[in-house]
Short mmCIF file of N, CA and C in Angstrom, two decimals:
data_model
loop_
_atom_site.label_atom_id
_atom_site.label_comp_id
_atom_site.label_asym_id
_atom_site.label_seq_id
_atom_site.Cartn_x
_atom_site.Cartn_y
_atom_site.Cartn_z
N UNK A 1 -47.77 120.89 52.03
CA UNK A 1 -47.12 120.63 52.49
C UNK A 1 -46.29 119.25 52.01
N UNK A 2 -45.40 119.07 51.43
CA UNK A 2 -44.83 117.39 51.10
C UNK A 2 -44.28 116.27 52.18
N UNK A 3 -44.01 115.40 51.53
CA UNK A 3 -43.55 114.27 52.96
C UNK A 3 -42.56 114.69 53.23
N UNK A 4 -40.96 115.43 52.67
CA UNK A 4 -40.24 115.43 53.23
C UNK A 4 -40.43 116.85 54.23
N UNK A 5 -41.22 117.88 54.05
CA UNK A 5 -41.83 118.78 54.89
C UNK A 5 -41.80 118.36 56.22
N UNK A 6 -43.67 117.72 55.66
CA UNK A 6 -43.80 116.71 57.02
C UNK A 6 -42.55 115.88 58.30
N UNK A 7 -42.28 115.08 57.76
CA UNK A 7 -41.02 114.57 58.20
C UNK A 7 -40.34 115.61 59.39
N UNK A 8 -39.57 116.76 58.20
CA UNK A 8 -38.91 117.65 59.11
C UNK A 8 -39.93 118.40 60.57
N UNK A 9 -40.90 118.55 60.06
CA UNK A 9 -41.80 119.50 61.15
C UNK A 9 -42.27 118.05 62.33
N UNK A 10 -42.52 117.06 61.80
CA UNK A 10 -42.51 115.94 63.03
C UNK A 10 -41.41 115.65 64.05
N UNK A 11 -39.99 115.92 63.20
CA UNK A 11 -39.02 115.82 64.10
C UNK A 11 -38.92 116.40 64.70
N UNK A 12 -38.83 117.98 64.28
CA UNK A 12 -38.34 119.46 64.92
C UNK A 12 -39.58 119.21 66.46
N UNK A 13 -40.99 118.63 65.91
CA UNK A 13 -42.32 119.19 67.09
C UNK A 13 -41.20 117.48 68.27
N UNK A 14 -40.93 116.72 67.73
CA UNK A 14 -40.62 115.46 68.67
C UNK A 14 -39.31 116.07 69.59
N UNK A 15 -38.04 116.29 68.96
CA UNK A 15 -37.20 117.17 69.55
C UNK A 15 -37.41 117.94 70.36
N UNK A 16 -38.16 119.01 70.09
CA UNK A 16 -38.74 120.05 71.36
C UNK A 16 -39.09 119.71 72.50
N UNK A 17 -40.33 118.31 72.47
CA UNK A 17 -40.40 117.56 73.46
C UNK A 17 -39.28 116.89 74.07
N UNK A 18 -38.20 115.98 73.52
CA UNK A 18 -37.46 115.68 74.07
C UNK A 18 -36.64 116.64 74.58
N UNK A 19 -36.63 117.86 74.30
CA UNK A 19 -35.44 118.55 74.72
C UNK A 19 -36.07 119.53 75.73
N UNK A 20 -37.52 119.34 76.17
CA UNK A 20 -38.28 120.45 77.14
C UNK A 20 -38.47 121.44 76.13
N UNK A 21 -38.01 121.82 75.40
CA UNK A 21 -37.75 123.49 74.40
C UNK A 21 -39.71 123.88 73.99
N UNK A 22 -39.89 125.04 74.71
CA UNK A 22 -41.45 125.37 73.73
C UNK A 22 -41.17 126.26 72.71
N UNK A 23 -42.29 126.33 71.86
CA UNK A 23 -41.83 127.54 70.23
C UNK A 23 -41.22 128.33 71.11
N UNK A 24 -41.79 128.91 72.11
CA UNK A 24 -41.01 130.70 71.89
C UNK A 24 -39.51 130.73 72.34
N UNK A 25 -39.14 130.02 73.11
CA UNK A 25 -37.52 129.21 73.38
C UNK A 25 -36.84 129.61 72.39
N UNK A 26 -37.35 128.43 71.13
CA UNK A 26 -37.14 127.74 70.16
C UNK A 26 -36.92 129.04 69.34
N UNK A 27 -38.21 129.76 69.00
CA UNK A 27 -38.09 130.65 67.87
C UNK A 27 -37.04 131.85 68.29
N UNK A 28 -36.76 132.05 69.74
CA UNK A 28 -35.77 133.11 69.93
C UNK A 28 -34.58 132.48 70.27
N UNK A 29 -34.16 131.25 69.94
CA UNK A 29 -32.76 130.45 69.65
C UNK A 29 -32.15 130.73 68.66
N UNK A 30 -33.03 130.88 67.99
CA UNK A 30 -32.99 130.41 65.78
C UNK A 30 -33.67 131.87 65.48
N UNK A 31 -33.58 132.82 66.11
CA UNK A 31 -33.70 134.33 65.63
C UNK A 31 -34.67 134.58 64.56
N UNK A 32 -35.70 133.50 65.24
CA UNK A 32 -37.09 133.63 64.49
C UNK A 32 -38.68 134.08 65.67
N UNK A 33 -39.20 135.08 65.12
CA UNK A 33 -40.36 135.19 65.53
C UNK A 33 -41.29 133.68 65.96
N UNK A 34 -41.76 133.54 67.00
CA UNK A 34 -43.00 132.31 67.27
C UNK A 34 -43.59 132.25 66.06
N UNK A 35 -44.37 133.36 65.20
CA UNK A 35 -44.57 133.82 64.13
C UNK A 35 -44.61 132.87 63.13
N UNK A 36 -43.26 133.73 63.08
CA UNK A 36 -42.40 133.13 62.07
C UNK A 36 -42.18 131.41 62.19
N UNK A 37 -41.49 130.95 63.11
CA UNK A 37 -41.51 129.63 63.29
C UNK A 37 -42.58 128.64 63.33
N UNK A 38 -43.59 129.22 64.16
CA UNK A 38 -45.05 128.39 63.72
C UNK A 38 -45.41 128.56 62.14
N UNK A 39 -44.91 129.74 60.95
CA UNK A 39 -45.32 129.03 59.97
C UNK A 39 -44.65 128.19 59.19
N UNK A 40 -43.42 128.30 59.37
CA UNK A 40 -42.36 127.46 58.99
C UNK A 40 -42.80 125.70 59.20
N UNK A 41 -43.10 125.58 60.52
CA UNK A 41 -43.78 123.97 61.28
C UNK A 41 -45.01 123.55 60.42
N UNK A 42 -45.76 124.81 60.04
CA UNK A 42 -47.19 124.44 59.48
C UNK A 42 -46.74 124.09 58.22
N UNK A 43 -46.07 125.29 57.31
CA UNK A 43 -45.66 125.00 55.96
C UNK A 43 -44.74 124.06 55.51
N UNK A 44 -43.89 124.06 56.55
CA UNK A 44 -42.51 123.11 56.51
C UNK A 44 -41.50 123.66 55.32
N UNK A 45 -40.93 125.04 55.15
CA UNK A 45 -40.12 125.54 54.74
C UNK A 45 -39.19 126.26 55.34
N UNK A 46 -38.54 125.35 55.99
CA UNK A 46 -36.89 125.58 56.48
C UNK A 46 -35.71 125.97 55.58
N UNK A 47 -35.32 126.60 56.23
CA UNK A 47 -33.67 126.87 55.22
C UNK A 47 -33.09 126.29 56.02
N UNK A 48 -31.65 125.69 55.39
CA UNK A 48 -30.48 124.72 55.90
C UNK A 48 -30.36 125.37 56.96
N UNK A 49 -30.22 126.67 56.88
CA UNK A 49 -29.04 127.06 58.28
C UNK A 49 -29.91 127.63 59.64
N UNK A 50 -31.30 127.64 59.07
CA UNK A 50 -32.34 127.30 60.36
C UNK A 50 -32.60 126.09 61.22
N UNK A 51 -32.11 124.98 60.24
CA UNK A 51 -32.67 123.97 60.44
C UNK A 51 -31.28 123.44 61.79
N UNK A 52 -30.23 123.86 61.26
CA UNK A 52 -28.72 123.57 61.81
C UNK A 52 -28.91 124.41 63.27
N UNK A 53 -29.49 125.96 63.17
CA UNK A 53 -29.78 126.18 64.49
C UNK A 53 -30.71 125.20 65.35
N UNK A 54 -31.66 125.09 65.05
CA UNK A 54 -32.81 124.08 65.56
C UNK A 54 -31.80 122.82 66.20
N UNK A 55 -31.13 122.58 65.46
CA UNK A 55 -30.59 121.49 65.91
C UNK A 55 -29.73 122.13 66.79
N UNK A 56 -29.20 122.66 66.60
CA UNK A 56 -28.24 123.12 68.06
C UNK A 56 -28.83 123.78 69.06
N UNK A 57 -30.21 124.02 69.45
CA UNK A 57 -30.72 124.93 70.39
C UNK A 57 -31.21 123.18 71.16
N UNK A 58 -31.46 122.20 70.10
CA UNK A 58 -32.35 121.21 70.53
C UNK A 58 -31.40 119.80 70.95
N UNK A 59 -30.35 120.75 70.76
CA UNK A 59 -28.66 119.72 70.96
C UNK A 59 -29.14 117.91 70.50
N UNK A 60 -29.31 118.23 69.29
CA UNK A 60 -29.71 117.05 68.33
C UNK A 60 -28.67 117.18 67.22
N UNK A 61 -28.95 116.07 66.58
CA UNK A 61 -28.00 116.47 64.82
C UNK A 61 -29.41 116.82 64.08
N UNK A 62 -28.37 117.86 63.09
CA UNK A 62 -29.55 117.71 61.90
C UNK A 62 -29.61 117.13 61.20
N UNK A 63 -29.06 115.84 61.29
CA UNK A 63 -30.25 114.57 60.43
C UNK A 63 -30.78 114.15 61.41
N UNK A 64 -31.07 114.55 62.08
CA UNK A 64 -32.45 113.87 63.29
C UNK A 64 -33.17 114.52 62.69
N UNK A 65 -32.64 115.70 62.47
CA UNK A 65 -34.56 116.66 61.81
C UNK A 65 -34.67 116.21 60.51
N UNK A 66 -33.95 115.44 59.59
CA UNK A 66 -34.56 115.46 58.46
C UNK A 66 -34.69 113.65 58.39
N UNK A 67 -34.13 112.97 59.00
CA UNK A 67 -34.42 111.30 59.16
C UNK A 67 -36.02 110.93 58.96
N UNK A 68 -36.00 110.10 58.08
CA UNK A 68 -37.62 109.60 57.63
C UNK A 68 -37.68 108.50 58.28
N UNK A 69 -38.51 108.00 59.24
CA UNK A 69 -39.05 107.17 60.30
C UNK A 69 -40.01 106.27 60.18
N UNK A 70 -39.76 105.90 58.31
CA UNK A 70 -40.42 105.17 57.33
C UNK A 70 -39.47 104.00 57.83
N UNK A 71 -40.32 102.41 58.51
CA UNK A 71 -39.61 101.89 58.84
C UNK A 71 -39.28 101.27 59.84
N UNK A 72 -39.31 102.36 60.66
CA UNK A 72 -39.30 102.05 62.48
C UNK A 72 -39.94 100.93 62.70
N UNK A 73 -39.40 100.31 63.68
CA UNK A 73 -40.31 99.56 64.40
C UNK A 73 -41.28 99.97 65.67
N UNK A 74 -42.43 99.86 65.39
CA UNK A 74 -43.33 100.73 66.38
C UNK A 74 -43.83 100.07 67.80
#
């Protein structure tokens, strides 16, 4: 998994926590099996359409899932 994939995975997991959405519910919302969603989170291979659906399900912008946290204040 490259740096961008890691960033997306971290952001998806963070937004899941903020939204209080668990993996099974998110998978259902984006028409994936929990296993397929877990694989994408592990491998970091999301399709653009999936990121849009995830953002919608988590009530955030797709850009928030793509944004790098480098340089952010700790």
